[in-house]
CSV table of C-alpha atoms and ligand atoms in Angstrom, one decimal:
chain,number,residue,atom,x,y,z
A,1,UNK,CA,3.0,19.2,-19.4
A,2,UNK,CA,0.1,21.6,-18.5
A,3,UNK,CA,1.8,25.8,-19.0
A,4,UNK,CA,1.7,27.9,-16.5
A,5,UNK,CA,-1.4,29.7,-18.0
A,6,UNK,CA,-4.0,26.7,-18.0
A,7,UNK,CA,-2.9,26.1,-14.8
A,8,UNK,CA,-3.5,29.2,-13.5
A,9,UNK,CA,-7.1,29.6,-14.9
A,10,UNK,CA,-7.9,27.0,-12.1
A,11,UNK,CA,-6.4,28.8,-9.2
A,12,UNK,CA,-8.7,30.5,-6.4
A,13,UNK,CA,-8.5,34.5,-5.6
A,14,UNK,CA,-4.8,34.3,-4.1
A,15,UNK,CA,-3.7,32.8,-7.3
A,16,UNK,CA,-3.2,29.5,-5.6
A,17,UNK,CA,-3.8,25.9,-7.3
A,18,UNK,CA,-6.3,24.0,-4.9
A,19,UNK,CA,-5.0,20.6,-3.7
A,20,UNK,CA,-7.1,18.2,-5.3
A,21,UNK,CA,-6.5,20.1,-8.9
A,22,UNK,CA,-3.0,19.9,-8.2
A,23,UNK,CA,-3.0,16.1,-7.8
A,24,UNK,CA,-4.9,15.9,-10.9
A,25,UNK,CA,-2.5,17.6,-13.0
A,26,UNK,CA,0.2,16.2,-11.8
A,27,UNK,CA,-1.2,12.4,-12.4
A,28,UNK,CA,-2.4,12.8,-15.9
A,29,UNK,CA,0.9,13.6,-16.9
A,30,UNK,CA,3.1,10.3,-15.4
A,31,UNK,CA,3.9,7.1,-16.9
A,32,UNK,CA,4.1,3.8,-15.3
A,33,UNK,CA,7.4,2.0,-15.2
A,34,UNK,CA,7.8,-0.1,-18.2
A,35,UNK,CA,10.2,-3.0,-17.4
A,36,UNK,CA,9.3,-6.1,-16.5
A,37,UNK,CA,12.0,-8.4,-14.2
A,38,UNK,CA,11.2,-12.0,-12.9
A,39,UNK,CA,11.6,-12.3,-8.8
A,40,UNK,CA,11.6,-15.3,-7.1
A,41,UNK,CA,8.4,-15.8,-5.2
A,42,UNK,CA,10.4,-15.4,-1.8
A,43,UNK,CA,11.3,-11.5,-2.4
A,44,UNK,CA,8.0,-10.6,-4.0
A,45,UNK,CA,6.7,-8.7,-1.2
A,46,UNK,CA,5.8,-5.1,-2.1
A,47,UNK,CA,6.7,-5.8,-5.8
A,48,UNK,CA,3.7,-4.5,-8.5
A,49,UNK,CA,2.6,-7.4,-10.7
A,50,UNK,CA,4.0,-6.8,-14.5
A,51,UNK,CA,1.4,-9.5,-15.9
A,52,UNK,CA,-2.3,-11.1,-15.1
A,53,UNK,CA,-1.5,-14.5,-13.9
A,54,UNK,CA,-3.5,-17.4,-15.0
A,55,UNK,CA,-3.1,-20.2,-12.7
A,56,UNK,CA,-1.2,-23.5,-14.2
A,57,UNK,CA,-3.0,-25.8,-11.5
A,58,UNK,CA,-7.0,-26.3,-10.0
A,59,UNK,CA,-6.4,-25.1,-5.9
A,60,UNK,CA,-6.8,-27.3,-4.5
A,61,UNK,CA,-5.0,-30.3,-7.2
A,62,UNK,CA,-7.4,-32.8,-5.6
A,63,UNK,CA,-10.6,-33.8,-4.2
A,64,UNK,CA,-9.7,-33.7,-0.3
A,65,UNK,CA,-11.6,-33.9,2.8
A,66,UNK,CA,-12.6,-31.1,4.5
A,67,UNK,CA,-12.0,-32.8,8.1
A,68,UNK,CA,-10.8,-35.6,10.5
A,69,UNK,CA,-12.9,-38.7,10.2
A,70,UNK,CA,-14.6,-40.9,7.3
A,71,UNK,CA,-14.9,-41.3,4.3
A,72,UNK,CA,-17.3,-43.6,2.7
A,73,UNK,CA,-19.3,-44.3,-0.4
A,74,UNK,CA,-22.8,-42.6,-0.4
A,75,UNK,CA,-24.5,-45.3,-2.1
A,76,UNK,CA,-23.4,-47.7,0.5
A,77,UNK,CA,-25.5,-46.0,3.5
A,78,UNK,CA,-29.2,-47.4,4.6
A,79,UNK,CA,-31.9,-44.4,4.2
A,80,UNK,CA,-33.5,-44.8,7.8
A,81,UNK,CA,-31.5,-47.1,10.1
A,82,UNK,CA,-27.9,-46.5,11.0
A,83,UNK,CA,-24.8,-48.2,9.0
A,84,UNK,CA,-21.9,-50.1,9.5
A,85,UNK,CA,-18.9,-50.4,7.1
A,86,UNK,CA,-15.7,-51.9,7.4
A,87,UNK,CA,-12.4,-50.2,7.7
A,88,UNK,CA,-9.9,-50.9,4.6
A,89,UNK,CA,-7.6,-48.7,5.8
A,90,UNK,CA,-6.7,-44.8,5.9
A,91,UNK,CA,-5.6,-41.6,4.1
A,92,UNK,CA,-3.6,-38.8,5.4
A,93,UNK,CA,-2.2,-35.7,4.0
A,94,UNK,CA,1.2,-36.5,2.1
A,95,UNK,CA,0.0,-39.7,2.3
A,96,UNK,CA,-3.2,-41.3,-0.2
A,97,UNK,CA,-5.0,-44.3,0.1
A,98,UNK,CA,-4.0,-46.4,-3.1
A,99,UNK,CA,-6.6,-48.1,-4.6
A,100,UNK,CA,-10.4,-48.3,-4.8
A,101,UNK,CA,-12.5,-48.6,-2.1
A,102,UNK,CA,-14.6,-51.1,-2.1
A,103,UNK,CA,-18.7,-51.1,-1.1
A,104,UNK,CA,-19.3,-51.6,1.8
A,105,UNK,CA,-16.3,-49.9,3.3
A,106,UNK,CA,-14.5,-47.0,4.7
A,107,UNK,CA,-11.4,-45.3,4.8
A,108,UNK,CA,-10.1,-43.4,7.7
A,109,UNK,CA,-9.1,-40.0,6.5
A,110,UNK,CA,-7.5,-36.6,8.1
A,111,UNK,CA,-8.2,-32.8,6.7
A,112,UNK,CA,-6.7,-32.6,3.5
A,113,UNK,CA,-5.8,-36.0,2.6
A,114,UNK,CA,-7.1,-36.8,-0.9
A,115,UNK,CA,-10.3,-38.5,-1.2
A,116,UNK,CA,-9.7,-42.4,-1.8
A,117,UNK,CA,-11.3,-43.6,-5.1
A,118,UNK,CA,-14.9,-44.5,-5.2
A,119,UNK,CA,-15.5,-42.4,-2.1
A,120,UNK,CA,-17.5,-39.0,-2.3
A,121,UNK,CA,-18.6,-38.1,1.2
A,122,UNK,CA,-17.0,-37.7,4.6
A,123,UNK,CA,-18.5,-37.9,7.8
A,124,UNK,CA,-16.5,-36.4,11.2
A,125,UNK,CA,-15.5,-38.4,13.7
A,126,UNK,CA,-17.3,-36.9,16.1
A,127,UNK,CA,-20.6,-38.7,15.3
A,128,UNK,CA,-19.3,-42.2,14.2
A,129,UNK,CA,-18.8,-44.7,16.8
A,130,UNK,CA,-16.2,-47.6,16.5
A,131,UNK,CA,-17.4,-51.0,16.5
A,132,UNK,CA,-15.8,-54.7,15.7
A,133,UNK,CA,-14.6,-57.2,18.3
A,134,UNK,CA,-10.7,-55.4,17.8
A,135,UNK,CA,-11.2,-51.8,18.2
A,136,UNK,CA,-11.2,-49.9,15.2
A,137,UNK,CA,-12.5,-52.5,12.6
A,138,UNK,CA,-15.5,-51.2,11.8
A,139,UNK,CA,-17.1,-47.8,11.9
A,140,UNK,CA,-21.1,-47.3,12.8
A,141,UNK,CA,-22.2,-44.1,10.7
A,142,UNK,CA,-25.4,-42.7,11.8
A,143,UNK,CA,-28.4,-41.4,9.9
A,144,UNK,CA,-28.7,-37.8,8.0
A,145,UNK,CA,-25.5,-37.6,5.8
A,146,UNK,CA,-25.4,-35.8,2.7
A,147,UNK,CA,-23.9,-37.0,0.0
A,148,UNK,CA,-20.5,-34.9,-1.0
A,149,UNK,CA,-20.4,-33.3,2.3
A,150,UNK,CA,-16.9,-32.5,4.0
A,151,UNK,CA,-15.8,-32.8,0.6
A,152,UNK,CA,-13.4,-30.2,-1.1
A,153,UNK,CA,-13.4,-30.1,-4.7
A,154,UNK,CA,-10.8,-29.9,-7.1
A,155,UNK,CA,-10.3,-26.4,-9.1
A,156,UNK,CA,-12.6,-25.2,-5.9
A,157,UNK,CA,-10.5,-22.5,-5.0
A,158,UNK,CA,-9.1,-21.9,-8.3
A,159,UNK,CA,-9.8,-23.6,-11.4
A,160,UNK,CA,-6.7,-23.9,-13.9
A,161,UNK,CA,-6.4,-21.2,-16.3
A,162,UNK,CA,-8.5,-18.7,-14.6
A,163,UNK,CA,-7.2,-15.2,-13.9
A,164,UNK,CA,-5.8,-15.5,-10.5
A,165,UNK,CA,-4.3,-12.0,-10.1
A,166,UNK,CA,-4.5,-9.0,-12.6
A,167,UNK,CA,-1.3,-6.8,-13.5
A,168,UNK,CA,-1.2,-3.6,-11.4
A,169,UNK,CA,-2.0,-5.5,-7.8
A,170,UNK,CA,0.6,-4.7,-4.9
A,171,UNK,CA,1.6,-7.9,-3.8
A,172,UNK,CA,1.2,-8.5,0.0
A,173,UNK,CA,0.8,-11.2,2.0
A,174,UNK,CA,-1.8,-12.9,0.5
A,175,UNK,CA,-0.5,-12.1,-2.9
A,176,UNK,CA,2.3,-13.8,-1.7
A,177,UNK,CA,1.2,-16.8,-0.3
A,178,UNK,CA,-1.5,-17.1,-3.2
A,179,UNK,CA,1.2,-16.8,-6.0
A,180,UNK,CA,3.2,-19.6,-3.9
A,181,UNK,CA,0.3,-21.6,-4.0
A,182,UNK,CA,0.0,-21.7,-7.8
A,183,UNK,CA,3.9,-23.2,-7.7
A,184,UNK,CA,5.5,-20.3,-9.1
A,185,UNK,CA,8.5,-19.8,-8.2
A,186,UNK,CA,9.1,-16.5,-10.0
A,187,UNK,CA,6.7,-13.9,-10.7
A,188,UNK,CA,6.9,-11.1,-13.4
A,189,UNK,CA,7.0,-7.9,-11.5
A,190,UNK,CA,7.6,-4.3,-12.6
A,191,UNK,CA,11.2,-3.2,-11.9
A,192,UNK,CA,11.5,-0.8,-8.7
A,193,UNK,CA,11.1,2.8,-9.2
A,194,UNK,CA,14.5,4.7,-8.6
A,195,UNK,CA,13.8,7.7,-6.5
A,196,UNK,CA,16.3,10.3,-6.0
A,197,UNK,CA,16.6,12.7,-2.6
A,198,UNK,CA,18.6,15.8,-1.5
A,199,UNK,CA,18.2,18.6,0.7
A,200,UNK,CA,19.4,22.0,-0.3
A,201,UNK,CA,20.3,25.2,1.6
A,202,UNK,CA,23.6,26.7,3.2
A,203,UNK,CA,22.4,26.1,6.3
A,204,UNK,CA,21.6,22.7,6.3
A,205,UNK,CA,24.0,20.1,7.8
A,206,UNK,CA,24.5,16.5,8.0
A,207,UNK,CA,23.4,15.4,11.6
A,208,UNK,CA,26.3,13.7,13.2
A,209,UNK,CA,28.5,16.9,12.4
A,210,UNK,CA,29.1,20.1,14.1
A,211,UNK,CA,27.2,23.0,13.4
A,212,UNK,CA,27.9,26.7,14.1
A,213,UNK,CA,25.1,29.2,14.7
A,214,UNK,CA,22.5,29.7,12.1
A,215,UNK,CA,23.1,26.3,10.9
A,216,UNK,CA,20.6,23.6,11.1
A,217,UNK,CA,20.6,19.5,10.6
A,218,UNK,CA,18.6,17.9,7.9
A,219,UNK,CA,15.9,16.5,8.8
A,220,UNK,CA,13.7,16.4,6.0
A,221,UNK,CA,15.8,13.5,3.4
A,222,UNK,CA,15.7,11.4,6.5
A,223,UNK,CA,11.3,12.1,7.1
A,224,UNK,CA,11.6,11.9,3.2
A,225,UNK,CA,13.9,8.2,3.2
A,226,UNK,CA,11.5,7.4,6.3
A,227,UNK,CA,8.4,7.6,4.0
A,228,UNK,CA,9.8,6.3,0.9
A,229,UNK,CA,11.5,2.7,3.2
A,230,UNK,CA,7.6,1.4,2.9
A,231,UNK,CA,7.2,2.2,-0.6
A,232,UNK,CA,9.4,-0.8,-2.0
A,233,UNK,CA,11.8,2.3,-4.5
A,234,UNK,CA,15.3,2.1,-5.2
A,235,UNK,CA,16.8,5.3,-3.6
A,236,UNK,CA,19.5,7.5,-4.9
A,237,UNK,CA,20.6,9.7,-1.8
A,238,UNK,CA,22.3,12.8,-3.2
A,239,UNK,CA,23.0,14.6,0.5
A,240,UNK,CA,22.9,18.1,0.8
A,241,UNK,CA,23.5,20.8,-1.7
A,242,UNK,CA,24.9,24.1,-1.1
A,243,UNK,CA,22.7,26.9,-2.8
A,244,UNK,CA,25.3,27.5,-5.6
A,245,UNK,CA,24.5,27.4,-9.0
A,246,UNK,CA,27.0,25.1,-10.5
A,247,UNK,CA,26.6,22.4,-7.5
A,248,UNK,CA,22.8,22.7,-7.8
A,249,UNK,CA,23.0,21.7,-11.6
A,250,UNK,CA,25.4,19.2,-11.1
A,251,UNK,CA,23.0,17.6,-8.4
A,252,UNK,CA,19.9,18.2,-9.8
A,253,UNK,CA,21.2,16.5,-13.9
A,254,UNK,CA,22.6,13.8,-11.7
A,255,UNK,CA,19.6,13.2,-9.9
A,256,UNK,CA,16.9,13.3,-12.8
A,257,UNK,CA,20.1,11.2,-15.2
A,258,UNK,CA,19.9,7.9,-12.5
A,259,UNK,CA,16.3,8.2,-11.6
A,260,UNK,CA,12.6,8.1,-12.1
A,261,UNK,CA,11.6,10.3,-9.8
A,262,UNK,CA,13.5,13.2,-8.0
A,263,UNK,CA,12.8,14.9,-5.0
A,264,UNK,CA,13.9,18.2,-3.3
A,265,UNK,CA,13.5,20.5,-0.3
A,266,UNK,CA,14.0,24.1,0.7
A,267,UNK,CA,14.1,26.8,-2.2
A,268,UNK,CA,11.3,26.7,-3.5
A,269,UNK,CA,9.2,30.1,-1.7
A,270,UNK,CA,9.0,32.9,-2.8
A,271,UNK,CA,12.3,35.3,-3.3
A,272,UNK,CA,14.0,32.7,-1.3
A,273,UNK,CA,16.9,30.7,-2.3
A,274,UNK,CA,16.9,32.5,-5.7
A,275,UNK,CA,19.6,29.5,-7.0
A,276,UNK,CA,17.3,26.5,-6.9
A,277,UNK,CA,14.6,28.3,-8.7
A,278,UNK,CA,16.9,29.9,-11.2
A,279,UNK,CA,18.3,26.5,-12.1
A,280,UNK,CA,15.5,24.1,-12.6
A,281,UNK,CA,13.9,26.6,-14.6
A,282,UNK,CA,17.3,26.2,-16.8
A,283,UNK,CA,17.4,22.8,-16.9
A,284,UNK,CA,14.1,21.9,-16.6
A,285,UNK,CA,10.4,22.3,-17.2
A,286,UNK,CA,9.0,23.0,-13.6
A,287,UNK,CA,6.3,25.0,-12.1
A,288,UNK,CA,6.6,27.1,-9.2
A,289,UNK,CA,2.8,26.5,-8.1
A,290,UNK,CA,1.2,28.4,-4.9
A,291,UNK,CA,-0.4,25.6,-3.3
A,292,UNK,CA,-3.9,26.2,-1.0
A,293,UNK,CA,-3.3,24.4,1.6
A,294,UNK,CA,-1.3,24.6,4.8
A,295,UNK,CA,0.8,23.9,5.3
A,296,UNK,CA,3.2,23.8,2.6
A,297,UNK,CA,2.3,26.2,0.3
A,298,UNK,CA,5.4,26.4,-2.4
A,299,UNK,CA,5.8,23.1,-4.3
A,300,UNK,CA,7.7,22.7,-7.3
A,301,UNK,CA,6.6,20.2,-9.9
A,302,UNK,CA,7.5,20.0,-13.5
A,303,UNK,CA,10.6,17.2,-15.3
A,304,UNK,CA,14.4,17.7,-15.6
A,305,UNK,CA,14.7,15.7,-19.0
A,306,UNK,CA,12.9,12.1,-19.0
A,307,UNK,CA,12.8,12.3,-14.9
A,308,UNK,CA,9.7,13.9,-12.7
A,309,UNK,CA,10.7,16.5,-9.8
A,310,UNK,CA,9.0,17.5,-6.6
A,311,UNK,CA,10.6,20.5,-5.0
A,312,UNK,CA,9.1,20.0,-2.1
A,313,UNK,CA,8.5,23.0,0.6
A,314,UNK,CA,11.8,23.1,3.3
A,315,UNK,CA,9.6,23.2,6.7
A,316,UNK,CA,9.8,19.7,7.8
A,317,UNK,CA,5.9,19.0,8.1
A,318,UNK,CA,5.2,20.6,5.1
A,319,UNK,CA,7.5,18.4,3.3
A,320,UNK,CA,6.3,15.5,5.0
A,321,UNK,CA,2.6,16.5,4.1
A,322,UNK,CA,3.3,17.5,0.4
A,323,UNK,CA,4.8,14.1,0.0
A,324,UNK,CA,1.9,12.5,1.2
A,325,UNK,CA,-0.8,14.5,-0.8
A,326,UNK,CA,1.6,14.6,-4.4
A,327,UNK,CA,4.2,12.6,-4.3
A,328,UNK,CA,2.8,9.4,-2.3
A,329,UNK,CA,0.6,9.3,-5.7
A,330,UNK,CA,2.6,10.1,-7.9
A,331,UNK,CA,4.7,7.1,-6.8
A,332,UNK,CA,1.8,4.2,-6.5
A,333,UNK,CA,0.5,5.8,-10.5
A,334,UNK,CA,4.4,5.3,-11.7
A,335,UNK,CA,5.0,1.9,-9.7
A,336,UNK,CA,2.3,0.9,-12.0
A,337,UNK,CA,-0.4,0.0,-9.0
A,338,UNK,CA,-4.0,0.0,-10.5
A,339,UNK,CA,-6.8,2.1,-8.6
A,340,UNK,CA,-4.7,2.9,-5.5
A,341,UNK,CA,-6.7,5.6,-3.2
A,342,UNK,CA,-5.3,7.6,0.3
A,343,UNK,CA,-7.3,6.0,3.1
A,344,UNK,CA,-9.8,8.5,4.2
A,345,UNK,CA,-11.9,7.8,7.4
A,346,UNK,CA,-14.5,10.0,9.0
A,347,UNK,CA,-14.2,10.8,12.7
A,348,UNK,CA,-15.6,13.2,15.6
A,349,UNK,CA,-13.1,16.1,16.8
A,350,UNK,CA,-13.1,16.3,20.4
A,351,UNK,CA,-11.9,19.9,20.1
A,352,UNK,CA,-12.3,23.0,18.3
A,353,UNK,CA,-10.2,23.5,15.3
A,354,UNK,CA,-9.6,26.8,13.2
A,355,UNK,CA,-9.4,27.0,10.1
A,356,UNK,CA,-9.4,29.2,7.1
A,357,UNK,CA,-11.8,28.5,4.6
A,358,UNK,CA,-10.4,28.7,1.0
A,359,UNK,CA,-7.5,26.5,1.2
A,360,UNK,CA,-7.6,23.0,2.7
A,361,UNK,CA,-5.5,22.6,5.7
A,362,UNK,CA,-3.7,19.6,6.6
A,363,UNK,CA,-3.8,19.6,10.8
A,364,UNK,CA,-1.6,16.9,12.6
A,365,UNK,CA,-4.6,14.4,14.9
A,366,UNK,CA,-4.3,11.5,17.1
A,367,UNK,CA,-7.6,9.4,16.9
A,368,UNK,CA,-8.5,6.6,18.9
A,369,UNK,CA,-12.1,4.9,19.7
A,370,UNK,CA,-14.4,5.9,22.2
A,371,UNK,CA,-16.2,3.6,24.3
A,372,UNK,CA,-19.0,2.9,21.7
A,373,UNK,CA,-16.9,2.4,19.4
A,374,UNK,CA,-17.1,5.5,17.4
A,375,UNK,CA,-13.4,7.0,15.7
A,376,UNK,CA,-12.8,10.4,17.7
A,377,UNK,CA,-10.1,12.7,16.7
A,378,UNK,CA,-8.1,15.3,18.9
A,379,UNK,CA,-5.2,17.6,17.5
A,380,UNK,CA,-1.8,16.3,18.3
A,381,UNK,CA,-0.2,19.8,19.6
A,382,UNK,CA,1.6,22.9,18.6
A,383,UNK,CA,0.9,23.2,14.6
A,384,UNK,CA,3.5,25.3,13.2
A,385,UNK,CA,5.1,23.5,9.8
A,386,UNK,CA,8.6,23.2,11.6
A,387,UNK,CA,6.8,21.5,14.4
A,388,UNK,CA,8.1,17.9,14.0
A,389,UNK,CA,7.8,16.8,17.2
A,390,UNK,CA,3.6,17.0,17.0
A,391,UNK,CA,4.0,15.0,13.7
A,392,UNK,CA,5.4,12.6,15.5
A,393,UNK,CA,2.9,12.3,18.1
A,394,UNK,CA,0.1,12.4,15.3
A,395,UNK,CA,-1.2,9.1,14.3
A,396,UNK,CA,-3.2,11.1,11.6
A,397,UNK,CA,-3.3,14.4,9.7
A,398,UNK,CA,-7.0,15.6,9.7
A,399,UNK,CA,-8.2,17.0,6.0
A,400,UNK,CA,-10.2,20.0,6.5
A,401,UNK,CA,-11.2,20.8,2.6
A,402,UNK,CA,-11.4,24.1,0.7
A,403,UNK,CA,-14.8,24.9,1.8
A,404,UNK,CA,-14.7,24.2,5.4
A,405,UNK,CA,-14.4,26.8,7.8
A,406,UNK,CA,-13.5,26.4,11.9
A,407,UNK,CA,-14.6,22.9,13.4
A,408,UNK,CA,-16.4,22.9,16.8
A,409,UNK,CA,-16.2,20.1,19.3
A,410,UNK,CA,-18.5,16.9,18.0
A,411,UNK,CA,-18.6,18.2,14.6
A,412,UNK,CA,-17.6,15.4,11.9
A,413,UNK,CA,-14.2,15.7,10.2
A,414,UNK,CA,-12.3,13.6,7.3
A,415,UNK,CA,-9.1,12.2,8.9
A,416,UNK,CA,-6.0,10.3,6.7
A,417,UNK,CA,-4.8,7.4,8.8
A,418,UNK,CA,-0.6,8.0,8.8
A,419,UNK,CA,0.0,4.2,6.9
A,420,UNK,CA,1.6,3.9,4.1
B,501,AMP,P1,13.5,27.4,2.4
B,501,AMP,O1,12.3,27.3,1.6
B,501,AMP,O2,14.7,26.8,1.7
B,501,AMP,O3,13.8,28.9,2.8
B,501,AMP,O4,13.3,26.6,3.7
B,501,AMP,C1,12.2,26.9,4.6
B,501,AMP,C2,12.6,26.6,6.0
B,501,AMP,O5,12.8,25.2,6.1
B,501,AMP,C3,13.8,27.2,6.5
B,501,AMP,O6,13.7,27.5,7.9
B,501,AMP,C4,14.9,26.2,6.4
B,501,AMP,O7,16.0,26.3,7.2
B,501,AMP,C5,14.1,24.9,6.7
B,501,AMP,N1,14.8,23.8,6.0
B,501,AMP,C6,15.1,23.8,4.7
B,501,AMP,N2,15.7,22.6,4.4
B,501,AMP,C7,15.7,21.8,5.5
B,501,AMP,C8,16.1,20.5,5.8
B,501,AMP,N3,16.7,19.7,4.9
B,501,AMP,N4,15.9,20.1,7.1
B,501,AMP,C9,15.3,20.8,8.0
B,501,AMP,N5,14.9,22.1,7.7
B,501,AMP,C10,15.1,22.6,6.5
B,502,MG,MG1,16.7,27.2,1.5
């Protein structure tokens, strides 16, 4: 862990750490998960693979044909006139054509049925004509055929014991379908990463419940169990903790004894909420950084014991948009995902923006394409970080860096996509 006094050699004029220095620090320091569990093939969605995999089979297992129609011995075909061949019988998938074809004849065949022995080309349908006094007994097969074509090869796709997939890949879809494909039913993974959340603050109550004046409901464990439900993590939801010393222990040893990873909000500004502060610098080793950026300025980040902690800011879009610039990679570096990256696209702003140079401010967007098909970006409404209602109506946050200054209308801005 980086001290407070190399950290603060990197911070601007207001003694705050800028963003992209912050994420640095904060990755070098975290481990990947290190235990490795076998999932069957069917739940491996989402899961980070543990191991390279090197394919037992050739994809595809067998010479097949590449589409509906013939297929015929090369050899057998005259170089300038037209040819006919007899019909032996035909091949379908699931279903071969035993035996060796003989020359001189053909075998009916259908996309993906293996290749009958002795053939090596097929020709489509479409440009053989059926000849033979019962329909069907002979085939006519024009000029201009090349040998092998509308012929898939064995090991084509993938040949057996190449690298198919390397440890570190998210598996998705393809992943998915690709590891199925191999006939694995079970696929090393890395185990989930156990997250842990609660809110803190006297004020904050559980929605569902009454509240009296000068109470509010948590929001922010439910925007925070919102953005971690994509992220394939075991959570560990801790509720809400009263700012009291002994319960804010408790909670906090709890969290950081059961998971990987724990995250807080409120308490973490300055001469606020005293209690948070005073314990994690008891129990733990955290740092009470001064972020530049808005918003969410305060952010706590240091480990209670084995565990890493985020004391995230307690305005809901600032916690929202401190997860997604620290802990969203935090989490993808400790699930163990290789060369993972925030999508970043470029886009025009229809309107004028301010914005302070200095510190790199995170504004709430909606883009969407114009008729030419260029990506235009206009601010989604009121931007104050308690604002959650113009979060929701975003479909972006538009990244407005350090040394950027006010936008004006047609200028080009960098703009974060909000996908997980
Ligand atoms: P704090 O840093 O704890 O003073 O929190 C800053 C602001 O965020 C205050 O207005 C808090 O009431 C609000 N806040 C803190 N925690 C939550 C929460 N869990 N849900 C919604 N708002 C919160
Ligand atoms: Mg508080």
């Amino acid at each position: 862990m980086n001290d407070v006094t190399t950290l603060n050699t990197c911070c601007n004029a207001h003694g705050e750490l800028p963003v992209e220095q912050g994420r640095q620090v904060i990755l070098q320091q975290l481990e990947v998960v290190s235990t490795t569990e076998f999932v069957s093939v069917r739940q491996v969605a989402g899961r980070v693979l543990a191991e390279d995999i090197d394919s037992p089979v050739d994809v595809p297992g067998y010479d097949n044909s590449a589409m509906d129609g013939y297929a015929l011995r090369f050899a057998d075909l005259n170089d300038s006139e037209q040819t006919s061949l007899a019909l032996a019988g035909q091949a379908l998938a699931g279903h071969p054509f035993f035996g060796a074809v003989a020359a001189g004849n053909a075998v009916r065949i259908m996309t993906g049925a293996m290749m009958p022995d002795g053939t090596d080309t097929v020709v489509m349908q479409e440009i053989v004509t059926l000849e033979g006094d019962l329909e069907g007994s002979g085939v006519i097969i024009p000029t201009g055929i090349k040998k092998g074509q509308n012929r898939r090869f064995a090991g084509e796709d993938i040949a057996k014991g190449s690298v198919v997939l390397k440890a570190g890949v998210l598996i998705q879809a393809a992943e998915q379908g690709l590891l199925a494909s191999l006939g694995l039913g079970e696929v090393p993974v890395k185990r989930r990463l156990k997250v842990a959340v609660l809110s803190t603050g006297d004020e904050v109550c559980l929605p569902g419940e009454k509240i009296s004046k000068g109470q509010i409901f948590d929001s922010n464990r439910f925007s925070l169990l919102g953005l971690l439900a994509s992220l394939d993590v075991e959570v560990v939801d801790l509720g809400i903790i009263a700012d009291q010393p002994a319960l804010l222990e408790q909670a906090f040893s709890k969290a950081a004894n059961e998971a990987d990873l724990v995250l807080t909000s409120g308490g973490v500004s300055v001469g606020d909420a005293d209690y948070v502060k005073e314990t994690l610098e008891r129990i733990g080793e955290i740092h009470f950084w001064k972020m530049a950026m808005k918003p969410g300025r305060p952010l706590a980040y240091g480990r209670i014991d084995s565990a890493v902690f985020f004391g995230l800011p307690g305005n809901p879009v600032a916690v929202m948009v401190t997860f997604l610039q620290f802990v969203l990679p935090a989490i993808k570096k400790m699930q163990g995902i290789k060369d993972w990256q925030p999508m970043t696209l470029p886009a025009t702003s229809t309107c004028a923006l301010n914005k302070r140079a200095g510190r790199t401010e995170f504004q709430r967007g909606i883009f969407n394409y114009s008729e030419d098909g260029r990506l235009l970006v206009t601010i989604s409404g009121t931007q104050g970080s308690g604002v959650l209602s113009s979060m929701s109506r975003a479909n972006c946050l538009i990244v407005l860096t350090d040394d950027e200054s006010d936008v004006q209308e047609g200028d080009q801005v960098k703009i974060q996509p909000l996908i997980l």
